mmCIF file of C-alpha atoms in Angstrom:
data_model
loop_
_atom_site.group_PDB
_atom_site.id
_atom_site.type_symbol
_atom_site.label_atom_id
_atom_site.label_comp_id
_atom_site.label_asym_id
_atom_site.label_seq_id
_atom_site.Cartn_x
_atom_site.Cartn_y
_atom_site.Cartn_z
ATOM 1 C CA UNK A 745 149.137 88.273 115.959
ATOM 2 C CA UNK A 746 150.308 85.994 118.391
ATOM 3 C CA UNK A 747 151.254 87.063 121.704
ATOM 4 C CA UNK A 748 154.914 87.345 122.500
ATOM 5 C CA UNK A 749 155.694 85.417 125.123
ATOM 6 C CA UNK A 750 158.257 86.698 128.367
ATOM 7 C CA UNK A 751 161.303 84.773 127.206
ATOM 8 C CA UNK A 752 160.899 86.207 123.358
ATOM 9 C CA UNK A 753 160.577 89.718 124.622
ATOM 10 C CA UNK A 754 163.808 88.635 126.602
ATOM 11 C CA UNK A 755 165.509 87.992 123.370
ATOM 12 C CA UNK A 756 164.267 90.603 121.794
ATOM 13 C CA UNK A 757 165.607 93.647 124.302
ATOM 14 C CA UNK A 758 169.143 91.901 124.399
ATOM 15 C CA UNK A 759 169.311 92.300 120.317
ATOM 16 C CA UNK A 760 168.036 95.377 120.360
ATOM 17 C CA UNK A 761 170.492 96.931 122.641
ATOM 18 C CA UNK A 762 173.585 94.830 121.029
ATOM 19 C CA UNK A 763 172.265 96.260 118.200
ATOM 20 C CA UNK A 764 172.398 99.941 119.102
ATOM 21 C CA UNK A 765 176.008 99.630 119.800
ATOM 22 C CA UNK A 766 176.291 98.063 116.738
ATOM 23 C CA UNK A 767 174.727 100.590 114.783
ATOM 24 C CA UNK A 768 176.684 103.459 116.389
ATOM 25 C CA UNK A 769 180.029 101.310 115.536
ATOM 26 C CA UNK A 770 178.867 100.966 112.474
ATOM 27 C CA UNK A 771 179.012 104.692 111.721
ATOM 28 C CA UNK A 772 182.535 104.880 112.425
ATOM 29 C CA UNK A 773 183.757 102.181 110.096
ATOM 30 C CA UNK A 774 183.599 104.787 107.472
ATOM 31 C CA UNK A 775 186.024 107.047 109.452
ATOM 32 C CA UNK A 776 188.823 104.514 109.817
ATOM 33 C CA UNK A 777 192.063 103.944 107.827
ATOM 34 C CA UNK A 778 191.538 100.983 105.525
ATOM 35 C CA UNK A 779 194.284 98.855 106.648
ATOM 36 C CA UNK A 780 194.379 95.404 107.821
ATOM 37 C CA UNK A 781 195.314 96.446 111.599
ATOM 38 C CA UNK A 782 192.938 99.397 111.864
ATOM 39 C CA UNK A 783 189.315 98.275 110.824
ATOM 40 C CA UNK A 784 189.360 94.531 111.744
ATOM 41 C CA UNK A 785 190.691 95.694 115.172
ATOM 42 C CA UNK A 786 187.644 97.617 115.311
ATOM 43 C CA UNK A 787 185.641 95.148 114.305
ATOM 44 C CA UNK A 788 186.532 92.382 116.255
ATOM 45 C CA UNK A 789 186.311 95.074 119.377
ATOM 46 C CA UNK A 790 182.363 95.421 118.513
ATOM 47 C CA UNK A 791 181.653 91.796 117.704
ATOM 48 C CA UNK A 792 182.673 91.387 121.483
ATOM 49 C CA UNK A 793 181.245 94.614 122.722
ATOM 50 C CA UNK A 794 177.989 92.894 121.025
ATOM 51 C CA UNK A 795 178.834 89.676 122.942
ATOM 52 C CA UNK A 796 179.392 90.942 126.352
ATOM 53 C CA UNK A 797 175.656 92.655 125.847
ATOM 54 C CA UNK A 798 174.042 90.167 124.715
ATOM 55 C CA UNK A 799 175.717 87.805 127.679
ATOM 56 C CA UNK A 800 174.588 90.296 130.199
ATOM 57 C CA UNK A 801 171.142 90.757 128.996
ATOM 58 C CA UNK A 802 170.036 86.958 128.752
ATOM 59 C CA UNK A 803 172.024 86.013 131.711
ATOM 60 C CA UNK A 804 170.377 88.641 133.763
ATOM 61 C CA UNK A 805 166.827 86.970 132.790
ATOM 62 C CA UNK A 806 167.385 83.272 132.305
ATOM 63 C CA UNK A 807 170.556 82.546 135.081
ATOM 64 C CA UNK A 808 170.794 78.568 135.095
ATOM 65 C CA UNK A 809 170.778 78.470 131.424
ATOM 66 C CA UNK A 810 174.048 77.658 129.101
ATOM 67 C CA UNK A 811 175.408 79.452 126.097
ATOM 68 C CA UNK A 812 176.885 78.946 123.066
ATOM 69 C CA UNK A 813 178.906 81.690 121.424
ATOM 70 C CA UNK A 814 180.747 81.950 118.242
ATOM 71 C CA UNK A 815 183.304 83.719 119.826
ATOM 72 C CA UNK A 816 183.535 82.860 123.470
ATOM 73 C CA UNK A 817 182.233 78.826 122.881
ATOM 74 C CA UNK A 818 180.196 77.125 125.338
ATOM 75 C CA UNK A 819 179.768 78.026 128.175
ATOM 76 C CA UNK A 820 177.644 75.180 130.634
ATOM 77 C CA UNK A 821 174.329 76.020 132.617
ATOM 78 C CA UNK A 822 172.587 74.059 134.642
ATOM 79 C CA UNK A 823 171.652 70.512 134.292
ATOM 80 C CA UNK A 824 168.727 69.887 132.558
ATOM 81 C CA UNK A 825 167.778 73.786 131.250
ATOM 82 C CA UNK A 826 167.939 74.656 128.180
ATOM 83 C CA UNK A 827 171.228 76.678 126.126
ATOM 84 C CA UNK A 828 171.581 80.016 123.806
ATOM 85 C CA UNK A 829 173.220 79.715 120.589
ATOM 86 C CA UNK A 830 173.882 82.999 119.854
ATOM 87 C CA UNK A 831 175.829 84.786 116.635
ATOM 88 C CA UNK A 832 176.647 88.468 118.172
ATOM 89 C CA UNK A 833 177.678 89.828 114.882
ATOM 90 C CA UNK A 834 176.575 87.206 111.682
ATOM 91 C CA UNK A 835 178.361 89.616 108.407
ATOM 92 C CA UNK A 836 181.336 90.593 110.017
ATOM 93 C CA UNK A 837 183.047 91.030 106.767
ATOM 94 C CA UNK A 838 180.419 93.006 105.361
ATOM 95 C CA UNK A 839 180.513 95.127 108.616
ATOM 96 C CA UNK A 840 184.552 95.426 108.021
ATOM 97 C CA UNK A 841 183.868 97.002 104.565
ATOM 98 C CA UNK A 842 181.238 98.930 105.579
ATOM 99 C CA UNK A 843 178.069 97.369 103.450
ATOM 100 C CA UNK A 844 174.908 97.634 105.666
ATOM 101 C CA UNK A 845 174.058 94.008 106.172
ATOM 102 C CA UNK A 846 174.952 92.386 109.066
ATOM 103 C CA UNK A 847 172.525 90.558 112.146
ATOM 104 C CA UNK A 848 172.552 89.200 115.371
ATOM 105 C CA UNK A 849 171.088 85.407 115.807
ATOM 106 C CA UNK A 850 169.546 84.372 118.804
ATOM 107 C CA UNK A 851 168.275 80.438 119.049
ATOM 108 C CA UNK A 852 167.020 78.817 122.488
ATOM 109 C CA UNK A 853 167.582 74.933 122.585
ATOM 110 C CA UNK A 854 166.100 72.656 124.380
ATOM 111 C CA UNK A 855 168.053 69.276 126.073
ATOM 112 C CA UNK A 856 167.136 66.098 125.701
ATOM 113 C CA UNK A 857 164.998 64.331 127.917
ATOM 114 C CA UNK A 858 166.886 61.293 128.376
ATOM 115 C CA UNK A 859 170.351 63.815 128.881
ATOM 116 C CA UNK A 860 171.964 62.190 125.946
ATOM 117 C CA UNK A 861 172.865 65.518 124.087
ATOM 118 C CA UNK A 862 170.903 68.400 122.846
ATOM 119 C CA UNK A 863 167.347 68.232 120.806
ATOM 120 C CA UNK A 864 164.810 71.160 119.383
ATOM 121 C CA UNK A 865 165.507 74.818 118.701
ATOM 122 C CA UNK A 866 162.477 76.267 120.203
ATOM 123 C CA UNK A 867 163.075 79.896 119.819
ATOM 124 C CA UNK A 868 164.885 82.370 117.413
ATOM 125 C CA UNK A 869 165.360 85.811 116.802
ATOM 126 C CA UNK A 870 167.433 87.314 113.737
ATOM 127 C CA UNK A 871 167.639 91.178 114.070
ATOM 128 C CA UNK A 872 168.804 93.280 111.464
ATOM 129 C CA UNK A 873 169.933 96.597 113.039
ATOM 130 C CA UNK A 874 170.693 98.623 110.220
ATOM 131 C CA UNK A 875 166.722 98.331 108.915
ATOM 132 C CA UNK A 876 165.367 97.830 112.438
ATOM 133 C CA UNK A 877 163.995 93.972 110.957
ATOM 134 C CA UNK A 878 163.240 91.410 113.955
ATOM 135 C CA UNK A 879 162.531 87.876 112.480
ATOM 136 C CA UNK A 880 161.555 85.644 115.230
ATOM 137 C CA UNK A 881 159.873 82.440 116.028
ATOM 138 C CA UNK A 882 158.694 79.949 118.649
ATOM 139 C CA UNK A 883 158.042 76.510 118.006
ATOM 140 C CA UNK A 884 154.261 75.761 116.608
ATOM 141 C CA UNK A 885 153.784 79.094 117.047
ATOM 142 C CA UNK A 886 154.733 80.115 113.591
ATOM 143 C CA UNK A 887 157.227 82.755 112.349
ATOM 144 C CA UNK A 888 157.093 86.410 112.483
ATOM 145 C CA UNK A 889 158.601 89.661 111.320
ATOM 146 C CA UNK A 890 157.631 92.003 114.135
ATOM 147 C CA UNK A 891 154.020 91.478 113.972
ATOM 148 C CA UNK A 892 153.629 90.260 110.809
ATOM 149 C CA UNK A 893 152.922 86.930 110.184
ATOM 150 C CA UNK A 894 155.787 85.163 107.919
ATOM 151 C CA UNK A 895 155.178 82.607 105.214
ATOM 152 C CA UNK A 896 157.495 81.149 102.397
ATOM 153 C CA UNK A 897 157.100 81.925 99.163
ATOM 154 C CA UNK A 898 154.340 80.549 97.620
ATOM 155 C CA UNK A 899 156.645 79.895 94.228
ATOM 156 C CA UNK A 900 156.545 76.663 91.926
ATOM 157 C CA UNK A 901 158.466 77.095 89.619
ATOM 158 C CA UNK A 902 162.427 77.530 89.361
ATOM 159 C CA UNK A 903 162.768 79.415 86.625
ATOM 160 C CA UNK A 904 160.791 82.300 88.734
ATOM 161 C CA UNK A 905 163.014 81.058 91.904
ATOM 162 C CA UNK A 906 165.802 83.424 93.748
ATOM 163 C CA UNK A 907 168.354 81.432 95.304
ATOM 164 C CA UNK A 908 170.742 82.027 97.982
ATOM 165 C CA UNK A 909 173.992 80.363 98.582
ATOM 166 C CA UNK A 910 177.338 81.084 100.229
ATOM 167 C CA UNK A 911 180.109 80.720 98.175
ATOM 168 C CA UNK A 912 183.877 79.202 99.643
ATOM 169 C CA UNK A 913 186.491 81.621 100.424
ATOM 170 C CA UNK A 914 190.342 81.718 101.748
ATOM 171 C CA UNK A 915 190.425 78.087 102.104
ATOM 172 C CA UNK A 916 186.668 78.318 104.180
ATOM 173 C CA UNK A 917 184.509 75.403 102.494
ATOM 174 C CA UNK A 918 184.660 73.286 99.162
ATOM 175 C CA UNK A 919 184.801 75.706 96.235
ATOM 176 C CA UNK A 920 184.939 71.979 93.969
ATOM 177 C CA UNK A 921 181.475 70.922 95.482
ATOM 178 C CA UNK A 922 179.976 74.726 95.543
ATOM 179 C CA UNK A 923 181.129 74.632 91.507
ATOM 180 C CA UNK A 924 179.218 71.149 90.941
ATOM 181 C CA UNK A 925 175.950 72.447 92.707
ATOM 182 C CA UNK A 926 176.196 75.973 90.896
ATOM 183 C CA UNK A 927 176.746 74.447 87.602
ATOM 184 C CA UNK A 928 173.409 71.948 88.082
ATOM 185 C CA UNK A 929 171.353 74.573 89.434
ATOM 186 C CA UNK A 930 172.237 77.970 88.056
ATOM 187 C CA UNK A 931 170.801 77.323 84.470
ATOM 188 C CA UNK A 932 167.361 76.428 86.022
ATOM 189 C CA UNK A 933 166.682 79.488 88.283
ATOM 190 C CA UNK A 934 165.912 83.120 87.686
ATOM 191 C CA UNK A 935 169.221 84.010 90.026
ATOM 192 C CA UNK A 936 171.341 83.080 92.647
ATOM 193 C CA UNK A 937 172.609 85.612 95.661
ATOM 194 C CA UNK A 938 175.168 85.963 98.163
ATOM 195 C CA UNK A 939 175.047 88.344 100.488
ATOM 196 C CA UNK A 940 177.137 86.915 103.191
ATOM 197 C CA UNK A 941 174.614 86.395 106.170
ATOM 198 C CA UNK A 942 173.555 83.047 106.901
ATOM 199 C CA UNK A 943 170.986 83.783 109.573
ATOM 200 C CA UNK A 944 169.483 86.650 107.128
ATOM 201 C CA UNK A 945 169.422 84.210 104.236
ATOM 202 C CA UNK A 946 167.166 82.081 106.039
ATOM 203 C CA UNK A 947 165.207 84.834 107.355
ATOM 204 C CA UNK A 948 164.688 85.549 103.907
ATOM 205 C CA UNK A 949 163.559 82.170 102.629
ATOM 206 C CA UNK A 950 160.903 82.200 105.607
ATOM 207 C CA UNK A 951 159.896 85.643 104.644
ATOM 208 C CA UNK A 952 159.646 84.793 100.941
ATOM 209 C CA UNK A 953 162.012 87.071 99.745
ATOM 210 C CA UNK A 954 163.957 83.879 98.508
ATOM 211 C CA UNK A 955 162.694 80.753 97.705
ATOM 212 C CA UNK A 956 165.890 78.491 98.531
ATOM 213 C CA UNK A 957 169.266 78.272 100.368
ATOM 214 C CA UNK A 958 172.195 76.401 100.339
ATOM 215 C CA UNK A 959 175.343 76.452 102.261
ATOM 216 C CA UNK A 960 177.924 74.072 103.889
ATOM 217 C CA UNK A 961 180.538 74.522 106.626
ATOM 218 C CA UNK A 962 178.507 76.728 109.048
ATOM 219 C CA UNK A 963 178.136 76.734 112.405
ATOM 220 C CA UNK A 964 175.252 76.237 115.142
ATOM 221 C CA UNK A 965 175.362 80.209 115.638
ATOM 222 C CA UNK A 966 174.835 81.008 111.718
ATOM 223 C CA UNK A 967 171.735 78.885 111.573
ATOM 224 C CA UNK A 968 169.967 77.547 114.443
ATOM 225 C CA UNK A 969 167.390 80.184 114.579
ATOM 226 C CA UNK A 970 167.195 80.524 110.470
ATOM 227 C CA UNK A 971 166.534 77.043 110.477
ATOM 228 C CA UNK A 972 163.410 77.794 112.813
ATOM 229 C CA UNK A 973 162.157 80.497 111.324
ATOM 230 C CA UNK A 974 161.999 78.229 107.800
ATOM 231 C CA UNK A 975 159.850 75.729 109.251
ATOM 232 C CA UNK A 976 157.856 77.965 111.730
ATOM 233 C CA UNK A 977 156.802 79.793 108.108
ATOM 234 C CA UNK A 978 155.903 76.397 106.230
ATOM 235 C CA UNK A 979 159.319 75.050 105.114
ATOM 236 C CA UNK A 980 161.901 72.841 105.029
ATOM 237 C CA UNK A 981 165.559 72.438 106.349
ATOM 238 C CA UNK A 982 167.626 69.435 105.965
ATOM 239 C CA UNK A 983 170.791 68.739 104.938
ATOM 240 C CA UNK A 984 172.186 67.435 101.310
ATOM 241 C CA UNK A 985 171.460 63.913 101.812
ATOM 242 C CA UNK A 986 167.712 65.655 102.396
ATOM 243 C CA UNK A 987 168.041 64.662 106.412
ATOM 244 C CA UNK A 988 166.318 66.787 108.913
ATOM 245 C CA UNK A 989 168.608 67.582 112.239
ATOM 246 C CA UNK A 990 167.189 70.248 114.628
ATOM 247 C CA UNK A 991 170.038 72.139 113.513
ATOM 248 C CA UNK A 992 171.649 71.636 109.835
ATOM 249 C CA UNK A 993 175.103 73.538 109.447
ATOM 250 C CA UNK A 994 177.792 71.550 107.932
ATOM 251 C CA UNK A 995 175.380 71.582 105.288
ATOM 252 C CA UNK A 996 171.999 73.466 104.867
ATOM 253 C CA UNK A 997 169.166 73.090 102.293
ATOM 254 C CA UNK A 998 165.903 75.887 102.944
ATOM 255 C CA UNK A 999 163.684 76.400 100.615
ATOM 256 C CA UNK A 1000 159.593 76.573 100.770
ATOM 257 C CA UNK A 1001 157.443 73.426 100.294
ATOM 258 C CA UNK A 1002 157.151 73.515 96.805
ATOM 259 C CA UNK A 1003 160.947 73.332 95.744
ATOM 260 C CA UNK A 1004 162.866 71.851 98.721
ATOM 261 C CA UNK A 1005 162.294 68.253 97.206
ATOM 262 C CA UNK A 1006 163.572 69.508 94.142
ATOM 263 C CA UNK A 1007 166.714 71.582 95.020
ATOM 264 C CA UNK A 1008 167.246 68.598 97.162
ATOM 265 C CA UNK A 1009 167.426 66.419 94.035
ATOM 266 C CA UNK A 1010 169.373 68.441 91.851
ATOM 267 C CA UNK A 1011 171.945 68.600 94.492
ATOM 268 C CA UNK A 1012 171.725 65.259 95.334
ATOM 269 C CA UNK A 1013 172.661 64.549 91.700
ATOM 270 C CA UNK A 1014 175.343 67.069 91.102
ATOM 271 C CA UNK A 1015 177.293 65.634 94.501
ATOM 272 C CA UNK A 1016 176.653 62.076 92.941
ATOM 273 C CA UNK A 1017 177.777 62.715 89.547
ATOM 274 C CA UNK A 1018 180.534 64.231 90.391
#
């Protein structure tokens, strides 16, 4: 196993004890009146709770640096040190209707040298804390879950191929592209999934539990570190046009190194055809 360094163990104490409070909130979704006021409230209340930890934690350990937040936005360190991309609560819908399947993402990235914008993800950490999973990853030091070592799926073959996807909702994404790419793809794999956690999906694919994912109109906080822990474990991320970016989220392709090039070009083709 490779030894975790200071700033991953960082990381990895800040999830955890987000993750506790999210766990204990958790338990009371059950107990709340299913209404649109009551749970969501709730909800939102614990994706912030989650926040402010998480804020506390890394600040405490890494002052000068920036953040990025999905719900608080950016907020600027100091010149020349590197930023958090953090999702508090990645699922918050399936947290609302309480389905046990929810994560907090954690990415470090790095700035540019020349100060022209922001360049590699270097660290990650998904934690699941309903199962107690921590995915994590450092750059060229390969992917892990806890202290096992993560590869992608060693798969060839689509037919024998899980897929993951997110599908548009309420006006969120383009249901008439998701329907061309579903259509060219989902008579050529043994299934497709959505379970409504980007940063869990890609866990997945770097774990091998799938062997692909798509998605477009994400963020930086639903994939920066799932797009690490893909390549840390041997595969690929680009984007549709089969691009690499250190992070793809207005549109992401994972999948191990046997099939990206192919779900790449059966994308590529449904997009063009249509």
């Amino acid at each position: 196993m490779a030894a975790i360094s200071g700033l991953m163990r960082v990381m990895e104490k800040a999830a955890r004890k987000a993750g506790q409070r999210l766990r204990r909130d958790f338990g009371e979704i059950e107990h709340l009146q299913v209404s649109r006021k009551g749970p969501a409230d709730f909800v939102s209340k614990a994706d912030q709770q989650a926040e402010r930890t998480l804020w506390d934690e890394l600040r405490a350990a890494r002052p000068a640096w920036g953040f990025l937040f999905e719900e608080a936005g950016e907020i600027a360190g100091e010149e020349g040190k590197p930023r958090f991309i953090i999702d508090p609560l990645d699922g918050t819908s399936n947290f609302l209707h309480g389905i046990p399947h929810f994560a907090i993402s954690i990415a470090v990235q790095e700035p540019k040298l020349d100060g022209s914008g922001w360049g590699d993800v270097t660290a990650a950490l998904v934690y699941q804390p309903v199962t107690d999973e921590s995915y994590w990853a450092e750059k060229s030091r390969g992917a892990w879950l806890q202290d096992k070592r993560l590869r992608v799926s060693g798969r060839r073959h689509l037919d024998e191929s899980l897929i993951a996807t997110g599908i548009p909702f309420m006006g969120r994404g383009n249901i008439a592209e998701w329907t061309k790419i579903y259509l060219a793809l989902g008579g050529q794999v043994a299934g497709i999934r959505r379970f409504g956690v980007a940063s869990l999906d890609l866990a997945w694919v770097a774990s091998g539990r799938f062997e692909g994912f798509w998605e477009s109109g994400l963020h930086p906080w639903d994939t920066a570190a799932g797009c690490l822990l893909v390549r840390e474990a041997g595969g690929f991320v680009s984007d549709f046009k089969g691009r690499s970016q250190a992070i793809c989220d207005a549109e992401v392709l994972a999948g191990n190194d046997a099939l990206h090039s192919r779900l790449h070009k059966i994308i590529a083709g449904a997009l063009k055809a249509g």
